[in-house]
Amino acid sequence: MDAFGVGGGCFYERVGDGRFRATEHTRGPWDAGAQHAGPPAALLGRAVEERPGARDDMRIARITYEILRPVPIGELEVTTSVLRAGRGTEVVEAVLAPAGGAPAMLARALRVRVDEESVPAVLPGPELPAPGEVAPTPFFPLPWDVGYHTAMETRFTHGAFREPGPGTCWMRMKVPLIGGEPVRPLDRVLVAADSGNGISAVLDIRAYVFVNSDLTVHLHRYPVGEWACVESRTSVDPAGIGLADARLHDEKGPIGRGAQSLYVAAR
């Protein structure tokens, strides 16, 4: 059963060609006026897939995000351009900016031509307990009532938000990415992938910040289903640089990896 309808709403409302209004469901854990990077990552991934002239025989194999500054909760503009177009691969850039403002986040996606069942499959099967086999797990306490933490359902098979160390968490969207529009499987994975540093936090969020300034997602298989799982581990150097490294799964098995570079500092 689809999780949509729990509390209603959406992450974004489409207000024009390439223009969107972020809702309070995008609010992240660090600032009441800034978005969690998961929803804008999914919005940029959607823009890459839906850009005018996009080839139907290509699929995103890798997408890298640069988070240039906090993404405000408000009206946003998204633009796309093709940086390289070839027979078998292409590179597409998508840029997100506050309306009339400087870019806040950009993505570069490598799309690869696919030919279904043209080569033998070498894919592992499910490696984790299914989401239906584990109970819901609450987010860590936040000072605001509505945000990303209430728009996502989370179920840990290992660890928890309040337990330091590696964690493995199934995640499902409770609201659609864009109001009134179908959700794509890629939306579900990209909304979740940026949560690796929270799932595997090794430091107390009340005493430290561990904010990522980038995110790279590699996908060897296109995701299916409502659930995405982030199996993450964080490492931190005393100089204040960290890395959250994650394996990504759907209910059929592993689908790829995600990585985040972290800025770590005492509050």
PDB file of C-alpha atoms in Angstrom:
ATOM      1  CA  MET A   1       0.000   0.000   0.000  1.00  0.00           C
ATOM      2  CA  ASP A   2       1.324   3.423  -0.928  1.00  0.00           C
ATOM      3  CA  ALA A   3       2.352   5.656   1.976  1.00  0.00           C
ATOM      4  CA  PHE A   4       1.043   8.827   0.313  1.00  0.00           C
ATOM      5  CA  GLY A   5      -1.748  10.647   2.031  1.00  0.00           C
ATOM      6  CA  VAL A   6      -0.219  10.360   5.501  1.00  0.00           C
ATOM      7  CA  GLY A   7      -0.558  13.985   6.592  1.00  0.00           C
ATOM      8  CA  GLY A   8      -1.052  15.138   2.977  1.00  0.00           C
ATOM      9  CA  GLY A   9       1.099  17.614   1.113  1.00  0.00           C
ATOM     10  CA  CYS A  10       4.162  17.265  -1.107  1.00  0.00           C
ATOM     11  CA  PHE A  11       7.807  18.327  -1.195  1.00  0.00           C
ATOM     12  CA  TYR A  12       7.303  20.772  -4.076  1.00  0.00           C
ATOM     13  CA  GLU A  13       4.505  22.524  -5.945  1.00  0.00           C
ATOM     14  CA  ARG A  14       5.059  23.215  -9.636  1.00  0.00           C
ATOM     15  CA  VAL A  15       4.376  26.913 -10.281  1.00  0.00           C
ATOM     16  CA  GLY A  16       5.614  27.266 -13.874  1.00  0.00           C
ATOM     17  CA  ASP A  17       8.022  25.969 -16.471  1.00  0.00           C
ATOM     18  CA  GLY A  18      11.111  24.990 -14.475  1.00  0.00           C
ATOM     19  CA  ARG A  19       9.807  26.764 -11.374  1.00  0.00           C
ATOM     20  CA  PHE A  20       8.809  25.136  -8.095  1.00  0.00           C
ATOM     21  CA  ARG A  21       7.772  26.196  -4.626  1.00  0.00           C
ATOM     22  CA  ALA A  22       9.286  24.189  -1.775  1.00  0.00           C
ATOM     23  CA  THR A  23       6.962  23.264   1.068  1.00  0.00           C
ATOM     24  CA  GLU A  24       7.761  22.861   4.751  1.00  0.00           C
ATOM     25  CA  HIS A  25       8.126  19.094   4.175  1.00  0.00           C
ATOM     26  CA  THR A  26      11.582  19.817   2.690  1.00  0.00           C
ATOM     27  CA  ARG A  27      12.880  21.389   5.942  1.00  0.00           C
ATOM     28  CA  GLY A  28      16.142  19.825   7.109  1.00  0.00           C
ATOM     29  CA  PRO A  29      17.705  19.284  10.547  1.00  0.00           C
ATOM     30  CA  TRP A  30      20.226  22.132  10.567  1.00  0.00           C
ATOM     31  CA  ASP A  31      18.167  25.298   9.907  1.00  0.00           C
ATOM     32  CA  ALA A  32      14.416  25.950  10.006  1.00  0.00           C
ATOM     33  CA  GLY A  33      14.669  27.992   6.793  1.00  0.00           C
ATOM     34  CA  ALA A  34      16.758  25.537   4.784  1.00  0.00           C
ATOM     35  CA  GLN A  35      15.939  22.308   2.995  1.00  0.00           C
ATOM     36  CA  HIS A  36      17.272  18.842   3.618  1.00  0.00           C
ATOM     37  CA  ALA A  37      19.368  18.075   0.518  1.00  0.00           C
ATOM     38  CA  GLY A  38      17.392  14.911  -0.301  1.00  0.00           C
ATOM     39  CA  PRO A  39      14.335  16.580  -1.885  1.00  0.00           C
ATOM     40  CA  PRO A  40      16.330  19.012  -4.087  1.00  0.00           C
ATOM     41  CA  ALA A  41      18.595  16.122  -5.132  1.00  0.00           C
ATOM     42  CA  ALA A  42      15.514  14.247  -6.320  1.00  0.00           C
ATOM     43  CA  LEU A  43      14.158  17.378  -8.019  1.00  0.00           C
ATOM     44  CA  LEU A  44      17.383  17.794 -10.003  1.00  0.00           C
ATOM     45  CA  GLY A  45      17.416  14.091 -10.876  1.00  0.00           C
ATOM     46  CA  ARG A  46      13.852  14.438 -12.147  1.00  0.00           C
ATOM     47  CA  ALA A  47      14.898  17.464 -14.235  1.00  0.00           C
ATOM     48  CA  VAL A  48      17.690  15.448 -15.853  1.00  0.00           C
ATOM     49  CA  GLU A  49      15.262  12.675 -16.781  1.00  0.00           C
ATOM     50  CA  GLU A  50      12.487  14.994 -17.986  1.00  0.00           C
ATOM     51  CA  ARG A  51      14.510  17.620 -19.868  1.00  0.00           C
ATOM     52  CA  PRO A  52      13.291  18.407 -23.384  1.00  0.00           C
ATOM     53  CA  GLY A  53      14.818  15.997 -25.892  1.00  0.00           C
ATOM     54  CA  ALA A  54      15.941  13.466 -23.270  1.00  0.00           C
ATOM     55  CA  ARG A  55      16.597  10.084 -24.865  1.00  0.00           C
ATOM     56  CA  ASP A  56      14.349   7.242 -23.732  1.00  0.00           C
ATOM     57  CA  ASP A  57      17.126   4.682 -24.268  1.00  0.00           C
ATOM     58  CA  MET A  58      19.419   6.198 -21.626  1.00  0.00           C
ATOM     59  CA  ARG A  59      19.467   5.888 -17.855  1.00  0.00           C
ATOM     60  CA  ILE A  60      21.337   7.689 -15.074  1.00  0.00           C
ATOM     61  CA  ALA A  61      24.351   5.617 -14.005  1.00  0.00           C
ATOM     62  CA  ARG A  62      25.977   8.288 -11.856  1.00  0.00           C
ATOM     63  CA  ILE A  63      24.864  11.674 -10.553  1.00  0.00           C
ATOM     64  CA  THR A  64      27.037  14.021  -8.507  1.00  0.00           C
ATOM     65  CA  TYR A  65      25.689  16.993  -6.580  1.00  0.00           C
ATOM     66  CA  GLU A  66      27.582  20.053  -5.402  1.00  0.00           C
ATOM     67  CA  ILE A  67      25.762  21.801  -2.548  1.00  0.00           C
ATOM     68  CA  LEU A  68      27.029  25.351  -2.950  1.00  0.00           C
ATOM     69  CA  ARG A  69      24.977  26.910  -0.148  1.00  0.00           C
ATOM     70  CA  PRO A  70      21.900  26.034   1.941  1.00  0.00           C
ATOM     71  CA  VAL A  71      18.823  25.636  -0.255  1.00  0.00           C
ATOM     72  CA  PRO A  72      16.128  27.975   1.101  1.00  0.00           C
ATOM     73  CA  ILE A  73      12.499  26.958   1.527  1.00  0.00           C
ATOM     74  CA  GLY A  74      10.814  29.099  -1.103  1.00  0.00           C
ATOM     75  CA  GLU A  75      10.470  29.460  -4.856  1.00  0.00           C
ATOM     76  CA  LEU A  76      13.138  27.757  -6.956  1.00  0.00           C
ATOM     77  CA  GLU A  77      14.238  27.666 -10.572  1.00  0.00           C
ATOM     78  CA  VAL A  78      15.697  24.569 -12.253  1.00  0.00           C
ATOM     79  CA  THR A  79      17.563  24.630 -15.569  1.00  0.00           C
ATOM     80  CA  THR A  80      19.307  21.865 -17.540  1.00  0.00           C
ATOM     81  CA  SER A  81      21.950  21.702 -20.256  1.00  0.00           C
ATOM     82  CA  VAL A  82      23.770  18.930 -22.112  1.00  0.00           C
ATOM     83  CA  LEU A  83      27.539  19.069 -21.580  1.00  0.00           C
ATOM     84  CA  ARG A  84      28.372  16.051 -23.722  1.00  0.00           C
ATOM     85  CA  ALA A  85      26.244  14.000 -26.085  1.00  0.00           C
ATOM     86  CA  GLY A  86      27.483  10.696 -27.505  1.00  0.00           C
ATOM     87  CA  ARG A  87      26.095   7.495 -28.970  1.00  0.00           C
ATOM     88  CA  GLY A  88      26.498   5.515 -25.767  1.00  0.00           C
ATOM     89  CA  THR A  89      26.773   8.151 -23.016  1.00  0.00           C
ATOM     90  CA  GLU A  90      25.870  11.732 -22.272  1.00  0.00           C
ATOM     91  CA  VAL A  91      26.547  14.190 -19.449  1.00  0.00           C
ATOM     92  CA  VAL A  92      23.723  16.483 -18.358  1.00  0.00           C
ATOM     93  CA  GLU A  93      23.969  19.352 -15.894  1.00  0.00           C
ATOM     94  CA  ALA A  94      21.041  20.584 -13.815  1.00  0.00           C
ATOM     95  CA  VAL A  95      21.173  23.768 -11.716  1.00  0.00           C
ATOM     96  CA  LEU A  96      18.855  24.767  -8.872  1.00  0.00           C
ATOM     97  CA  ALA A  97      18.668  28.361  -7.668  1.00  0.00           C
ATOM     98  CA  PRO A  98      16.323  30.474  -5.557  1.00  0.00           C
ATOM     99  CA  ALA A  99      14.114  32.561  -7.848  1.00  0.00           C
ATOM    100  CA  GLY A 100      16.303  35.387  -9.130  1.00  0.00           C
ATOM    101  CA  GLY A 101      19.273  34.268  -7.022  1.00  0.00           C
ATOM    102  CA  ALA A 102      22.641  32.553  -7.380  1.00  0.00           C
ATOM    103  CA  PRO A 103      22.807  28.756  -7.815  1.00  0.00           C
ATOM    104  CA  ALA A 104      22.482  26.823  -4.558  1.00  0.00           C
ATOM    105  CA  MET A 105      22.911  23.287  -5.869  1.00  0.00           C
ATOM    106  CA  LEU A 106      24.014  21.708  -9.116  1.00  0.00           C
ATOM    107  CA  ALA A 107      24.104  18.177 -10.463  1.00  0.00           C
ATOM    108  CA  ARG A 108      26.062  16.468 -13.213  1.00  0.00           C
ATOM    109  CA  ALA A 109      24.600  13.207 -14.386  1.00  0.00           C
ATOM    110  CA  LEU A 110      26.184  10.516 -16.522  1.00  0.00           C
ATOM    111  CA  ARG A 111      23.493   8.792 -18.574  1.00  0.00           C
ATOM    112  CA  VAL A 112      24.309   5.497 -20.298  1.00  0.00           C
ATOM    113  CA  ARG A 113      22.496   3.881 -23.200  1.00  0.00           C
ATOM    114  CA  VAL A 114      20.650   0.715 -22.176  1.00  0.00           C
ATOM    115  CA  ASP A 115      19.703  -2.333 -24.225  1.00  0.00           C
ATOM    116  CA  GLU A 116      17.543  -4.572 -22.050  1.00  0.00           C
ATOM    117  CA  GLU A 117      18.746  -8.169 -21.727  1.00  0.00           C
ATOM    118  CA  SER A 118      21.630  -7.643 -24.144  1.00  0.00           C
ATOM    119  CA  VAL A 119      24.199  -8.990 -21.643  1.00  0.00           C
ATOM    120  CA  PRO A 120      24.047 -11.634 -18.882  1.00  0.00           C
ATOM    121  CA  ALA A 121      22.800 -10.314 -15.533  1.00  0.00           C
ATOM    122  CA  VAL A 122      25.279 -10.494 -12.634  1.00  0.00           C
ATOM    123  CA  LEU A 123      23.194  -9.191  -9.757  1.00  0.00           C
ATOM    124  CA  PRO A 124      22.972 -10.176  -6.072  1.00  0.00           C
ATOM    125  CA  GLY A 125      19.567 -10.830  -4.559  1.00  0.00           C
ATOM    126  CA  PRO A 126      18.089  -9.346  -1.366  1.00  0.00           C
ATOM    127  CA  GLU A 127      20.626  -9.096   1.452  1.00  0.00           C
ATOM    128  CA  LEU A 128      18.589  -7.327   4.153  1.00  0.00           C
ATOM    129  CA  PRO A 129      15.391  -7.935   6.107  1.00  0.00           C
ATOM    130  CA  ALA A 130      12.447  -6.550   4.156  1.00  0.00           C
ATOM    131  CA  PRO A 131      10.943  -3.263   5.409  1.00  0.00           C
ATOM    132  CA  GLY A 132       7.780  -5.099   6.424  1.00  0.00           C
ATOM    133  CA  GLU A 133       9.842  -7.208   8.843  1.00  0.00           C
ATOM    134  CA  VAL A 134      11.089  -4.281  10.952  1.00  0.00           C
ATOM    135  CA  ALA A 135       9.271  -1.666  12.999  1.00  0.00           C
ATOM    136  CA  PRO A 136       9.221   2.093  12.269  1.00  0.00           C
ATOM    137  CA  THR A 137      12.102   4.016  13.863  1.00  0.00           C
ATOM    138  CA  PRO A 138      11.679   7.670  14.890  1.00  0.00           C
ATOM    139  CA  PHE A 139      14.041  10.445  13.819  1.00  0.00           C
ATOM    140  CA  PHE A 140      16.130  12.251  16.422  1.00  0.00           C
ATOM    141  CA  PRO A 141      14.238  15.102  18.144  1.00  0.00           C
ATOM    142  CA  LEU A 142      14.081  18.395  16.216  1.00  0.00           C
ATOM    143  CA  PRO A 143      12.772  21.811  17.334  1.00  0.00           C
ATOM    144  CA  TRP A 144      10.219  22.012  14.468  1.00  0.00           C
ATOM    145  CA  ASP A 145       7.128  19.900  13.995  1.00  0.00           C
ATOM    146  CA  VAL A 146       7.113  19.539  10.199  1.00  0.00           C
ATOM    147  CA  GLY A 147       9.974  18.771   7.860  1.00  0.00           C
ATOM    148  CA  TYR A 148      11.800  16.032   6.017  1.00  0.00           C
ATOM    149  CA  HIS A 149      11.792  14.058   9.264  1.00  0.00           C
ATOM    150  CA  THR A 150       7.970  13.866   9.230  1.00  0.00           C
ATOM    151  CA  ALA A 151       7.663  13.384   5.432  1.00  0.00           C
ATOM    152  CA  MET A 152       9.726  10.180   5.431  1.00  0.00           C
ATOM    153  CA  GLU A 153       8.995   6.808   7.018  1.00  0.00           C
ATOM    154  CA  THR A 154      12.132   5.173   8.430  1.00  0.00           C
ATOM    155  CA  ARG A 155      12.767   1.589   9.528  1.00  0.00           C
ATOM    156  CA  PHE A 156      16.207   0.523  10.749  1.00  0.00           C
ATOM    157  CA  THR A 157      17.395  -3.050  10.358  1.00  0.00           C
ATOM    158  CA  HIS A 158      20.612  -2.120  12.174  1.00  0.00           C
ATOM    159  CA  GLY A 159      21.420   0.873  14.363  1.00  0.00           C
ATOM    160  CA  ALA A 160      19.173   3.906  14.871  1.00  0.00           C
ATOM    161  CA  PHE A 161      19.304   7.681  14.545  1.00  0.00           C
ATOM    162  CA  ARG A 162      20.063   7.978  18.249  1.00  0.00           C
ATOM    163  CA  GLU A 163      22.755   5.256  18.232  1.00  0.00           C
ATOM    164  CA  PRO A 164      26.250   6.285  17.095  1.00  0.00           C
ATOM    165  CA  GLY A 165      27.885   4.147  14.438  1.00  0.00           C
ATOM    166  CA  PRO A 166      26.959   2.354  11.218  1.00  0.00           C
ATOM    167  CA  GLY A 167      23.277   2.088  10.370  1.00  0.00           C
ATOM    168  CA  THR A 168      21.001   0.455   7.831  1.00  0.00           C
ATOM    169  CA  CYS A 169      17.646   2.119   7.240  1.00  0.00           C
ATOM    170  CA  TRP A 170      14.708   1.536   4.909  1.00  0.00           C
ATOM    171  CA  MET A 171      13.090   4.813   3.854  1.00  0.00           C
ATOM    172  CA  ARG A 172       9.769   5.576   2.163  1.00  0.00           C
ATOM    173  CA  MET A 173       8.267   8.885   1.058  1.00  0.00           C
ATOM    174  CA  LYS A 174       5.010   9.819   2.771  1.00  0.00           C
ATOM    175  CA  VAL A 175       4.383  12.662   0.302  1.00  0.00           C
ATOM    176  CA  PRO A 176       5.065  12.896  -3.460  1.00  0.00           C
ATOM    177  CA  LEU A 177       8.036  14.825  -4.801  1.00  0.00           C
ATOM    178  CA  ILE A 178       5.848  17.202  -6.842  1.00  0.00           C
ATOM    179  CA  GLY A 179       2.201  17.736  -5.962  1.00  0.00           C
ATOM    180  CA  GLY A 180      -0.216  16.041  -8.355  1.00  0.00           C
ATOM    181  CA  GLU A 181       2.529  14.235 -10.315  1.00  0.00           C
ATOM    182  CA  PRO A 182       3.503  10.545 -10.311  1.00  0.00           C
ATOM    183  CA  VAL A 183       6.545   9.517  -8.297  1.00  0.00           C
ATOM    184  CA  ARG A 184       9.387   7.819 -10.147  1.00  0.00           C
ATOM    185  CA  PRO A 185      11.523   5.088  -8.550  1.00  0.00           C
ATOM    186  CA  LEU A 186      14.585   7.312  -8.981  1.00  0.00           C
ATOM    187  CA  ASP A 187      12.846  10.034  -6.921  1.00  0.00           C
ATOM    188  CA  ARG A 188      12.566   7.629  -4.007  1.00  0.00           C
ATOM    189  CA  VAL A 189      16.251   6.702  -4.046  1.00  0.00           C
ATOM    190  CA  LEU A 190      17.602  10.241  -4.449  1.00  0.00           C
ATOM    191  CA  VAL A 191      15.333  11.615  -1.691  1.00  0.00           C
ATOM    192  CA  ALA A 192      16.804   8.981   0.656  1.00  0.00           C
ATOM    193  CA  ALA A 193      20.459   8.848  -0.442  1.00  0.00           C
ATOM    194  CA  ASP A 194      21.427  12.137   1.201  1.00  0.00           C
ATOM    195  CA  SER A 195      20.496  10.717   4.620  1.00  0.00           C
ATOM    196  CA  GLY A 196      23.603   8.533   4.887  1.00  0.00           C
ATOM    197  CA  ASN A 197      25.419  10.882   7.282  1.00  0.00           C
ATOM    198  CA  GLY A 198      22.384  10.982   9.600  1.00  0.00           C
ATOM    199  CA  ILE A 199      21.799   7.234   9.504  1.00  0.00           C
ATOM    200  CA  SER A 200      25.424   6.470  10.413  1.00  0.00           C
ATOM    201  CA  ALA A 201      26.185   9.515  12.578  1.00  0.00           C
ATOM    202  CA  VAL A 202      29.125   8.866  14.880  1.00  0.00           C
ATOM    203  CA  LEU A 203      28.893  12.204  16.724  1.00  0.00           C
ATOM    204  CA  ASP A 204      26.116  13.751  18.823  1.00  0.00           C
ATOM    205  CA  ILE A 205      24.090  16.173  16.665  1.00  0.00           C
ATOM    206  CA  ARG A 206      23.554  18.325  19.768  1.00  0.00           C
ATOM    207  CA  ALA A 207      27.313  18.924  20.080  1.00  0.00           C
ATOM    208  CA  TYR A 208      28.583  18.722  16.484  1.00  0.00           C
ATOM    209  CA  VAL A 209      27.584  19.583  12.945  1.00  0.00           C
ATOM    210  CA  PHE A 210      28.428  17.054  10.212  1.00  0.00           C
ATOM    211  CA  VAL A 211      27.049  18.640   7.070  1.00  0.00           C
ATOM    212  CA  ASN A 212      27.714  17.288   3.597  1.00  0.00           C
ATOM    213  CA  SER A 213      28.720  19.633   0.798  1.00  0.00           C
ATOM    214  CA  ASP A 214      28.305  17.020  -1.919  1.00  0.00           C
ATOM    215  CA  LEU A 215      26.611  13.739  -2.770  1.00  0.00           C
ATOM    216  CA  THR A 216      27.468  11.175  -5.432  1.00  0.00           C
ATOM    217  CA  VAL A 217      25.121   8.335  -6.312  1.00  0.00           C
ATOM    218  CA  HIS A 218      26.103   5.419  -8.572  1.00  0.00           C
ATOM    219  CA  LEU A 219      23.353   3.089  -9.791  1.00  0.00           C
ATOM    220  CA  HIS A 220      24.083  -0.199 -11.568  1.00  0.00           C
ATOM    221  CA  ARG A 221      20.386  -1.137 -11.563  1.00  0.00           C
ATOM    222  CA  TYR A 222      17.336   1.072 -11.895  1.00  0.00           C
ATOM    223  CA  PRO A 223      15.386   1.019  -8.594  1.00  0.00           C
ATOM    224  CA  VAL A 224      11.929  -0.462  -8.184  1.00  0.00           C
ATOM    225  CA  GLY A 225       9.246  -0.219  -5.510  1.00  0.00           C
ATOM    226  CA  GLU A 226       8.344   2.272  -2.786  1.00  0.00           C
ATOM    227  CA  TRP A 227      11.234   1.610  -0.421  1.00  0.00           C
ATOM    228  CA  ALA A 228      14.914   2.578  -0.649  1.00  0.00           C
ATOM    229  CA  CYS A 229      17.479   1.402   1.877  1.00  0.00           C
ATOM    230  CA  VAL A 230      20.640   3.258   2.885  1.00  0.00           C
ATOM    231  CA  GLU A 231      23.321   1.067   4.520  1.00  0.00           C
ATOM    232  CA  SER A 232      25.835   3.645   5.711  1.00  0.00           C
ATOM    233  CA  ARG A 233      29.093   4.027   7.600  1.00  0.00           C
ATOM    234  CA  THR A 234      30.750   7.337   8.618  1.00  0.00           C
ATOM    235  CA  SER A 235      34.447   8.053   9.166  1.00  0.00           C
ATOM    236  CA  VAL A 236      35.755  11.326  10.665  1.00  0.00           C
ATOM    237  CA  ASP A 237      39.315  12.687  10.672  1.00  0.00           C
ATOM    238  CA  PRO A 238      40.369  14.868  13.652  1.00  0.00           C
ATOM    239  CA  ALA A 239      40.978  17.707  11.175  1.00  0.00           C
ATOM    240  CA  GLY A 240      37.218  17.958  10.632  1.00  0.00           C
ATOM    241  CA  ILE A 241      36.691  16.104   7.348  1.00  0.00           C
ATOM    242  CA  GLY A 242      34.387  13.113   7.204  1.00  0.00           C
ATOM    243  CA  LEU A 243      32.993  10.629   4.728  1.00  0.00           C
ATOM    244  CA  ALA A 244      29.624   8.887   4.781  1.00  0.00           C
ATOM    245  CA  ASP A 245      29.823   5.833   2.505  1.00  0.00           C
ATOM    246  CA  ALA A 246      26.612   3.949   1.758  1.00  0.00           C
ATOM    247  CA  ARG A 247      25.353   0.932  -0.119  1.00  0.00           C
ATOM    248  CA  LEU A 248      21.911   1.498  -1.631  1.00  0.00           C
ATOM    249  CA  HIS A 249      19.220  -1.186  -1.881  1.00  0.00           C
ATOM    250  CA  ASP A 250      15.650  -1.758  -2.951  1.00  0.00           C
ATOM    251  CA  GLU A 251      13.596  -4.800  -1.991  1.00  0.00           C
ATOM    252  CA  LYS A 252      15.133  -6.852  -4.819  1.00  0.00           C
ATOM    253  CA  GLY A 253      18.702  -6.272  -3.635  1.00  0.00           C
ATOM    254  CA  PRO A 254      21.633  -3.833  -3.936  1.00  0.00           C
ATOM    255  CA  ILE A 255      21.295  -1.131  -6.596  1.00  0.00           C
ATOM    256  CA  GLY A 256      24.389   1.064  -6.114  1.00  0.00           C
ATOM    257  CA  ARG A 257      26.320   3.326  -3.778  1.00  0.00           C
ATOM    258  CA  GLY A 258      26.197   6.809  -2.313  1.00  0.00           C
ATOM    259  CA  ALA A 259      28.984   8.957  -0.835  1.00  0.00           C
ATOM    260  CA  GLN A 260      29.009  12.286   1.005  1.00  0.00           C
ATOM    261  CA  SER A 261      31.966  14.474   1.954  1.00  0.00           C
ATOM    262  CA  LEU A 262      31.360  15.963   5.396  1.00  0.00           C
ATOM    263  CA  TYR A 263      32.320  19.212   7.082  1.00  0.00           C
ATOM    264  CA  VAL A 264      32.574  18.341  10.800  1.00  0.00           C
ATOM    265  CA  ALA A 265      32.866  20.909  13.594  1.00  0.00           C
ATOM    266  CA  ALA A 266      31.830  21.525  17.179  1.00  0.00           C
ATOM    267  CA  ARG A 267      28.704  23.626  17.535  1.00  0.00           C
TER     268      ARG A 267
END
